[in-house]
C-alpha positions as a printed NumPy array, in Angstrom:
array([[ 10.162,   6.792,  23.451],
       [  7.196,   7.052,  20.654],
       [  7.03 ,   4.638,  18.311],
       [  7.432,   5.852,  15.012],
       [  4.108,   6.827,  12.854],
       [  3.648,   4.004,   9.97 ],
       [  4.098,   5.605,   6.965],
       [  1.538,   4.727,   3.787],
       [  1.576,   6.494,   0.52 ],
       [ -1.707,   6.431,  -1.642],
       [ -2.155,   6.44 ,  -5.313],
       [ -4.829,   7.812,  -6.733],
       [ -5.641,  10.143, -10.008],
       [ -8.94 ,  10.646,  -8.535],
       [ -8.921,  13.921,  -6.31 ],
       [-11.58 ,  13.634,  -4.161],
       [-10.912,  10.584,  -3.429],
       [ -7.25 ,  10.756,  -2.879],
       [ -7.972,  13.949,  -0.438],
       [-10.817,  11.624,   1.16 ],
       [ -8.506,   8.635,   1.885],
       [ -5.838,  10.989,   3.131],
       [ -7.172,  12.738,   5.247],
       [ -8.683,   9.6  ,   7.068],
       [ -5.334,   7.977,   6.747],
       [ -4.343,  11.335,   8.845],
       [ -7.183,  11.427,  11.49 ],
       [ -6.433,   7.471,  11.82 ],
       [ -2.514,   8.421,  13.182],
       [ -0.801,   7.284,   9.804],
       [  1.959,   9.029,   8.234],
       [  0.364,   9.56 ,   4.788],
       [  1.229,  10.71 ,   1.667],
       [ -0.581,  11.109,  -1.453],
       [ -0.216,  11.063,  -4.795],
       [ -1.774,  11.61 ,  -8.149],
       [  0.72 ,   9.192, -10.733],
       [  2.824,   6.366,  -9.714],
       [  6.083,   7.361, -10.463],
       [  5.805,   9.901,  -7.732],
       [  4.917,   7.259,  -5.528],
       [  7.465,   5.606,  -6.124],
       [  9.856,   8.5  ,  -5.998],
       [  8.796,   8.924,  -2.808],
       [  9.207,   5.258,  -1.843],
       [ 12.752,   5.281,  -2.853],
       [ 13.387,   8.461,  -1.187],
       [ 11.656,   7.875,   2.312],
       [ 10.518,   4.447,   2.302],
       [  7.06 ,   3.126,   3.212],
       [  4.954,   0.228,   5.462],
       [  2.145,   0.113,   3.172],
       [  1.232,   1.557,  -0.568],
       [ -2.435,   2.114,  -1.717],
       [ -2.965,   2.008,  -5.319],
       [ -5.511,   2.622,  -7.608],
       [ -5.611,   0.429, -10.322],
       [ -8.085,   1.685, -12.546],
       [ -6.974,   5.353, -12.761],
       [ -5.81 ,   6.474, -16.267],
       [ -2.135,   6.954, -14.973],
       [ -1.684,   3.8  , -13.589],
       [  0.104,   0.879, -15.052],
       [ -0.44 ,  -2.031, -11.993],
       [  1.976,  -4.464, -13.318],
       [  4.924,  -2.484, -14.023],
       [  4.443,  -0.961, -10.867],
       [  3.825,  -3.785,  -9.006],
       [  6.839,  -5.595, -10.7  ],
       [  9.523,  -2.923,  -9.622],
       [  7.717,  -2.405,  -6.348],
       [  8.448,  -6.557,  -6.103],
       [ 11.63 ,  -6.9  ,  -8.076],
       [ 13.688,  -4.832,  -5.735],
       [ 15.215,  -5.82 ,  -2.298],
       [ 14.501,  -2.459,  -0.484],
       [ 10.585,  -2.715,  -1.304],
       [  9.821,  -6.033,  -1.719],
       [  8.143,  -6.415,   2.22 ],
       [  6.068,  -3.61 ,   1.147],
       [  2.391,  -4.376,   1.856],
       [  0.599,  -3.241,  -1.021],
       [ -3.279,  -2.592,  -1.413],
       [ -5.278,  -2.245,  -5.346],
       [ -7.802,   0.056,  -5.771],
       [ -9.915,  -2.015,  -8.443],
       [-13.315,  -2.179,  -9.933],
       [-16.22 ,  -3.447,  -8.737],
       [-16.103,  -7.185,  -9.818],
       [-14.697, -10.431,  -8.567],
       [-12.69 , -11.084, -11.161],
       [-10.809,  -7.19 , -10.813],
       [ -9.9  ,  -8.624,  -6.808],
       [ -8.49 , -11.839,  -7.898],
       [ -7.056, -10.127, -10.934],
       [ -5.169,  -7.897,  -8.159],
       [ -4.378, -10.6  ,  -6.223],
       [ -2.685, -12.699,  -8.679],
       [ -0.487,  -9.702,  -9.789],
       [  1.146,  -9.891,  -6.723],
       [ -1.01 ,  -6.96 ,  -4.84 ],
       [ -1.561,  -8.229,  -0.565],
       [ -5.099,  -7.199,  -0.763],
       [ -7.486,  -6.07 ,  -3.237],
       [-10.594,  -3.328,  -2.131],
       [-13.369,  -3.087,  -5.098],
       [-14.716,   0.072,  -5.772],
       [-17.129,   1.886,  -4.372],
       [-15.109,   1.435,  -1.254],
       [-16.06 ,   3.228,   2.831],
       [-13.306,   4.725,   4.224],
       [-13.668,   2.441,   7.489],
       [-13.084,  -1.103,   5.169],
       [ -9.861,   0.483,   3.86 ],
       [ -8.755,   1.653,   7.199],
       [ -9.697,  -1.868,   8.263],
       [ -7.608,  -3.603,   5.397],
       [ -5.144,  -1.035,   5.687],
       [ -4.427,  -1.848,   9.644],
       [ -5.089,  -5.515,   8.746],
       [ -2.096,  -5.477,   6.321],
       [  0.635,  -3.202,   8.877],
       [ -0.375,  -5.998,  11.651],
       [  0.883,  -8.728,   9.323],
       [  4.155,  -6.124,   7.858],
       [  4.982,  -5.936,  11.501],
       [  4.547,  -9.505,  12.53 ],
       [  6.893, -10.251,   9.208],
       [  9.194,  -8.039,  10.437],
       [  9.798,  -9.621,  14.071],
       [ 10.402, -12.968,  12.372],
       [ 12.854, -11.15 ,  10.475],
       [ 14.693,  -9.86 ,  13.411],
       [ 14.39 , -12.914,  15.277],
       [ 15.954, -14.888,  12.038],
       [ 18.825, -12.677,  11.635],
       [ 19.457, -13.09 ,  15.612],
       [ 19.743, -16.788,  15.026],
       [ 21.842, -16.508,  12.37 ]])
């Protein structure tokens, strides 16, 4: 039996981009989806679930900490891995980190670092998730 495809859903209001990341999301074997606003991400979180989210920070749409907070706040997402698109500066990363995000890329970003983050991040969301399974056994 196949093991199912990770799924990740990207946020960005950028176009090119988005299609960019996508599409080597795609050719990398990842179950992506991508959108241009937040609240379809999370839409589509709620409706289908997710491993990982990618988020730009910086586009005009995007409001990080609210998103971030109900991504957090709830039970069903809260083992979500997430991953901020932010500027170019230090201070944008540990910004990102400190709102609660599990990585933080600066842009201008290659598409091979966030496919390295990105596979970085689902080897830690599965590694959480055995120590899950093996807690609830012991319970």
């Amino acid at each position: 039996m196949a093991a199912a495809r990770e799924k990740i859903i990207l946020v960005d209001s950028n176009a090119t981009s988005r299609e960019t990341l996508a599409s080597a999301l795609g050719s990398a074997g990842y179950d992506a989806a991508a959108f241009a606003s937040a609240r379809e991400a999370l839409d589509a979180v709620h409706e289908g679930g997710a491993d990982l989210l990618i988020l730009d920070s910086a586009s005009r749409d995007s409001r990080a900490h609210e998103f971030v907070a109900e991504l957090r706040g709830a039970a069903a997402t809260e083992s979500i891995r997430l991953i901020l698109l932010v500027g170019a500066g230090s201070e944008d990363r540990a910004s990102a980190l400190d709102l609660g995000a599990d990585d933080a890329i600066s842009r201008p970003f290659s598409p091979a670092e966030v496919l390295a983050r990105v596979r970085s991040q689902l080897r830690v969301r599965r590694a959480e998730k055995q120590l899950r399974e093996k807690m609830r056994l012991a319970e």
